[in-house]
Amino acid sequence: MTEQDILEALEEWQNLSVDPENRYAYEMRLKWLLDQLSNIRGSREEGRQEGLKEGLKKGLEQGREEGKNETIRKMVEKGMSITDVAHILDMTEEEVRERLGD
């Protein structure tokens, strides 16, 4: 059930005549629909927050990797050997070469 479905149902209920028998059913249905609407909106917010956290985590990891690649490139440009770079950054020589694109 979508938010639009719930809003349409609420409008339909409001258009019904509200005699005493229908009044109780209307109020119970209204409560249920408002609860559903609240659940949908709450779930949407929870999902948005989770997405933001995951995006931030991935962005930070990507930034670290890009920073490491830049550091490797600059160290090699300054004349350091692949072996020294690998040793300083606690990597294998193969990992350093891969990051350099060699």
XYZ file of N, CA, C and O in Angstrom:
408
model
N 0.851 -1.172 0.000
C 0.000 0.000 0.000
C 0.895 1.232 0.000
O 1.796 1.343 0.789
N 0.602 2.135 -0.912
C 1.418 3.340 -1.029
C 0.795 4.491 -0.258
O -0.367 4.432 0.155
N 1.560 5.529 -0.109
C 1.072 6.724 0.578
C -0.139 7.296 -0.160
O -1.114 7.698 0.460
N -0.086 7.295 -1.488
C -1.198 7.821 -2.292
C -2.458 6.998 -2.070
O -3.542 7.548 -1.944
N -2.341 5.679 -2.001
C -3.494 4.810 -1.736
C -4.140 5.173 -0.405
O -5.366 5.237 -0.284
N -3.321 5.384 0.586
C -3.833 5.714 1.916
C -4.543 7.069 1.900
O -5.637 7.211 2.443
N -3.933 8.042 1.254
C -4.557 9.364 1.189
C -5.886 9.315 0.447
O -6.862 9.966 0.851
N -5.972 8.527 -0.619
C -7.227 8.373 -1.351
C -8.280 7.683 -0.493
O -9.452 8.067 -0.503
N -7.874 6.676 0.264
C -8.804 5.979 1.146
C -9.327 6.925 2.224
O -10.521 6.894 2.564
N -8.453 7.759 2.754
C -8.885 8.736 3.757
C -9.925 9.686 3.182
O -10.933 9.990 3.826
N -9.702 10.135 1.988
C -10.648 11.049 1.345
C -11.990 10.363 1.117
O -13.047 10.941 1.350
N -11.952 9.109 0.680
C -13.180 8.354 0.446
C -13.977 8.191 1.736
O -15.193 8.378 1.759
N -13.278 7.874 2.824
C -13.958 7.711 4.115
C -14.609 9.015 4.558
O -15.698 9.034 5.137
N -13.974 10.110 4.312
C -14.530 11.400 4.712
C -15.797 11.728 3.943
O -16.660 12.448 4.437
N -15.910 11.197 2.725
C -17.079 11.470 1.895
C -18.281 10.602 2.272
O -19.395 10.874 1.830
N -18.084 9.561 3.043
C -19.189 8.701 3.457
C -20.048 9.409 4.496
O -19.570 10.216 5.281
N -21.324 9.038 4.490
C -22.168 9.565 5.575
C -21.732 8.892 6.857
O -21.355 7.724 6.865
N -21.768 9.610 7.926
C -21.258 9.080 9.178
C -22.398 8.907 10.187
O -22.481 9.611 11.176
N -23.255 7.937 9.922
C -24.275 7.620 10.913
C -23.599 6.887 12.059
O -22.433 6.498 11.959
N -24.274 6.712 13.189
C -23.625 6.112 14.359
C -22.954 4.765 14.094
O -21.870 4.502 14.609
N -23.546 3.933 13.259
C -22.930 2.631 12.967
C -21.658 2.791 12.150
O -20.655 2.131 12.402
N -21.744 3.655 11.176
C -20.576 3.858 10.313
C -19.490 4.679 11.005
O -18.320 4.583 10.649
N -19.889 5.475 11.987
C -18.933 6.351 12.661
C -17.810 5.557 13.333
O -16.631 5.891 13.179
N -18.159 4.507 14.059
C -17.168 3.689 14.743
C -16.246 3.009 13.727
O -15.015 3.036 13.866
N -16.851 2.425 12.692
C -16.043 1.768 11.647
C -15.122 2.791 10.981
O -13.951 2.505 10.707
N -15.661 3.981 10.740
C -14.872 5.052 10.134
C -13.677 5.411 11.014
O -12.548 5.516 10.532
N -13.925 5.577 12.307
C -12.843 5.961 13.214
C -11.777 4.876 13.323
O -10.580 5.182 13.358
N -12.184 3.617 13.346
C -11.216 2.518 13.412
C -10.399 2.446 12.122
O -9.188 2.264 12.147
N -11.078 2.590 11.007
C -10.378 2.559 9.710
C -9.435 3.760 9.595
O -8.301 3.638 9.115
N -9.913 4.912 10.039
C -9.085 6.114 9.996
C -7.826 5.929 10.841
O -6.721 6.255 10.397
N -7.979 5.394 12.029
C -6.827 5.140 12.887
C -5.849 4.190 12.200
O -4.644 4.418 12.180
N -6.370 3.123 11.622
C -5.521 2.143 10.943
C -4.778 2.795 9.774
O -3.575 2.591 9.602
N -5.511 3.576 8.977
C -4.878 4.225 7.823
C -3.807 5.227 8.261
O -2.737 5.300 7.659
N -4.086 5.983 9.300
C -3.083 6.933 9.791
C -1.864 6.208 10.349
O -0.730 6.670 10.169
N -2.086 5.068 11.001
C -0.962 4.258 11.475
C -0.124 3.752 10.301
O 1.105 3.771 10.346
N -0.800 3.307 9.237
C -0.080 2.826 8.054
C 0.723 3.952 7.420
O 1.870 3.761 7.023
N 0.113 5.123 7.336
C 0.804 6.284 6.769
C 2.036 6.631 7.598
O 3.118 6.888 7.057
N 1.890 6.597 8.893
C 3.015 6.867 9.789
C 4.114 5.826 9.609
O 5.307 6.166 9.572
N 3.731 4.558 9.478
C 4.713 3.493 9.264
C 5.473 3.686 7.955
O 6.697 3.517 7.903
N 4.752 4.048 6.911
C 5.394 4.256 5.605
C 6.385 5.411 5.693
O 7.522 5.310 5.242
N 5.944 6.501 6.282
C 6.825 7.668 6.387
C 8.020 7.375 7.285
O 9.134 7.795 6.998
N 7.805 6.628 8.371
C 8.903 6.256 9.256
C 9.894 5.343 8.567
O 11.105 5.502 8.681
N 9.364 4.376 7.815
C 10.240 3.449 7.085
C 11.046 4.183 6.031
O 12.227 3.896 5.823
N 10.405 5.132 5.379
C 11.097 5.910 4.353
C 12.255 6.683 4.990
O 13.357 6.721 4.459
N 12.014 7.289 6.151
C 13.066 8.055 6.837
C 14.187 7.131 7.295
O 15.367 7.464 7.157
N 13.826 5.963 7.826
C 14.847 5.000 8.252
C 15.702 4.578 7.058
O 16.928 4.483 7.166
N 15.049 4.323 5.928
C 15.777 3.939 4.722
C 16.692 5.040 4.231
O 17.824 4.793 3.803
N 16.204 6.271 4.310
C 17.025 7.409 3.893
C 18.254 7.546 4.789
O 19.371 7.731 4.304
N 18.061 7.411 6.096
C 19.179 7.511 7.035
C 20.189 6.392 6.793
O 21.399 6.615 6.819
N 19.683 5.179 6.559
C 20.577 4.050 6.302
C 21.356 4.271 5.010
O 22.557 3.994 4.941
N 20.676 4.800 3.999
C 21.349 5.090 2.732
C 22.432 6.141 2.885
O 23.508 6.029 2.293
N 22.153 7.165 3.682
C 23.158 8.201 3.927
C 24.387 7.626 4.627
O 25.526 7.936 4.261
N 24.153 6.787 5.629
C 25.274 6.176 6.344
C 26.109 5.311 5.412
O 27.346 5.374 5.433
N 25.427 4.499 4.607
C 26.144 3.611 3.689
C 26.911 4.418 2.644
O 28.051 4.110 2.316
N 26.276 5.476 2.130
C 26.945 6.330 1.148
C 28.162 7.020 1.725
O 29.204 7.115 1.076
N 28.040 7.490 2.955
C 29.175 8.136 3.625
C 30.310 7.143 3.825
O 31.474 7.452 3.562
N 29.961 5.941 4.259
C 30.973 4.905 4.482
C 31.710 4.582 3.177
O 32.943 4.530 3.151
N 30.958 4.408 2.092
C 31.579 4.099 0.803
C 32.413 5.269 0.305
O 33.486 5.089 -0.250
N 31.913 6.489 0.512
C 32.656 7.677 0.087
C 33.971 7.827 0.822
O 34.994 8.166 0.229
N 33.942 7.569 2.134
C 35.180 7.654 2.911
C 36.184 6.597 2.456
O 37.378 6.878 2.327
N 35.701 5.393 2.224
C 36.587 4.318 1.766
C 37.184 4.658 0.404
O 38.382 4.489 0.177
N 36.349 5.175 -0.482
C 36.835 5.563 -1.808
C 37.869 6.677 -1.685
O 38.898 6.669 -2.363
N 37.616 7.633 -0.805
C 38.561 8.734 -0.588
C 39.896 8.238 -0.060
O 40.960 8.709 -0.481
N 39.841 7.269 0.871
C 41.092 6.698 1.399
C 41.888 6.020 0.292
O 43.113 6.188 0.202
N 41.185 5.261 -0.532
C 41.867 4.550 -1.622
C 42.466 5.540 -2.626
O 43.591 5.360 -3.080
N 41.715 6.573 -2.963
C 42.240 7.577 -3.893
C 43.437 8.302 -3.285
O 44.413 8.595 -3.983
N 43.369 8.573 -1.988
C 44.491 9.213 -1.307
C 45.730 8.327 -1.304
O 46.854 8.806 -1.509
N 45.524 7.046 -1.094
C 46.647 6.101 -1.098
C 47.265 6.032 -2.494
O 48.494 6.028 -2.650
N 46.399 6.006 -3.517
C 46.908 5.974 -4.890
C 47.716 7.234 -5.206
O 48.769 7.164 -5.840
N 47.220 8.374 -4.748
C 47.927 9.639 -4.976
C 49.274 9.649 -4.249
O 50.283 10.093 -4.788
N 49.283 9.122 -3.041
C 50.535 9.039 -2.268
C 51.546 8.153 -2.987
O 52.718 8.510 -3.116
N 51.083 7.016 -3.465
C 51.973 6.101 -4.199
C 52.547 6.806 -5.429
O 53.752 6.763 -5.683
N 51.681 7.463 -6.183
C 52.122 8.147 -7.405
C 53.177 9.207 -7.077
O 54.225 9.280 -7.726
N 52.929 10.002 -6.036
C 53.872 11.060 -5.677
C 55.199 10.481 -5.178
O 56.269 11.020 -5.482
N 55.148 9.391 -4.411
C 56.383 8.780 -3.910
C 57.240 8.285 -5.062
O 58.457 8.493 -5.080
N 56.590 7.661 -6.043
C 57.334 7.146 -7.201
C 57.873 8.313 -8.033
O 59.014 8.274 -8.502
N 57.056 9.370 -8.201
C 57.515 10.554 -8.944
C 58.733 11.199 -8.281
O 59.580 11.775 -8.951
N 58.828 11.104 -6.956
C 59.965 11.676 -6.227
C 61.186 10.758 -6.260
O 62.216 11.060 -5.675
N 61.046 9.633 -6.946
C 62.200 8.769 -7.136
C 62.273 7.555 -6.227
O 63.267 6.827 -6.252
N 61.255 7.315 -5.421
C 61.284 6.142 -4.547
C 61.032 4.886 -5.380
O 60.267 4.892 -6.343
N 61.659 3.808 -4.983
C 61.469 2.542 -5.697
C 60.140 1.920 -5.283
O 59.592 2.206 -4.215
N 59.632 1.047 -6.154
C 58.401 0.307 -5.867
C 58.573 -0.485 -4.573
O 57.665 -0.554 -3.743
N 59.749 -1.056 -4.381
C 60.030 -1.845 -3.186
C 59.913 -0.981 -1.932
O 59.285 -1.386 -0.947
N 60.516 0.219 -1.958
C 60.448 1.117 -0.800
C 59.017 1.584 -0.531
O 58.571 1.625 0.612
N 58.302 1.929 -1.589
C 56.913 2.372 -1.432
C 56.083 1.250 -0.807
O 55.320 1.480 0.133
N 56.246 0.042 -1.321
C 55.506 -1.100 -0.795
C 55.831 -1.328 0.671
O 54.933 -1.573 1.487
N 57.082 -1.217 1.020
C 57.502 -1.432 2.407
C 56.915 -0.358 3.332
O 56.372 -0.671 4.393
N 57.006 0.889 2.934
C 56.504 1.996 3.760
C 54.987 1.896 3.952
O 54.472 2.129 5.047
N 54.260 1.539 2.893
C 52.795 1.498 2.961
C 52.255 0.120 3.354
O 51.045 -0.086 3.348
N 53.172 -0.799 3.701
C 52.778 -2.151 4.118
C 51.901 -2.823 3.060
O 50.811 -3.315 3.334
N 52.429 -2.785 1.828
C 51.741 -3.392 0.693
C 52.732 -4.299 -0.023
O 53.933 -4.236 0.238
N 52.221 -5.106 -0.931
C 53.126 -5.888 -1.770
C 53.527 -5.027 -2.960
O 52.842 -4.049 -3.305
N 54.628 -5.391 -3.583
C 55.073 -4.662 -4.772
C 54.026 -4.766 -5.871
O 53.803 -3.804 -6.613
N 53.376 -5.923 -5.966
C 52.329 -6.131 -6.979
C 51.154 -5.163 -6.751
O 50.623 -4.581 -7.702
N 50.762 -4.966 -5.488
C 49.669 -4.035 -5.180
C 50.051 -2.618 -5.589
O 49.223 -1.880 -6.144
N 51.285 -2.236 -5.322
C 51.735 -0.898 -5.710
C 51.713 -0.756 -7.210
O 51.222 0.257 -7.743
N 52.196 -1.753 -7.926
C 52.198 -1.695 -9.399
C 50.763 -1.597 -9.947
O 50.508 -0.853 -10.888
N 49.860 -2.360 -9.347
C 48.463 -2.328 -9.799
C 47.867 -0.927 -9.622
O 47.153 -0.429 -10.488
N 48.168 -0.294 -8.501
C 47.640 1.029 -8.232
C 48.247 2.080 -9.150
O 47.625 3.106 -9.435
N 49.466 1.820 -9.595
C 50.108 2.728 -10.540
C 49.626 2.489 -11.970
O 49.869 3.318 -12.845
N 48.988 1.361 -12.173
C 48.518 1.031 -13.502
C 49.588 0.418 -14.375
O 49.472 0.411 -15.592
N 50.654 -0.077 -13.751
C 51.749 -0.705 -14.504
C 51.404 -2.135 -14.845
O 50.788 -2.847 -14.179
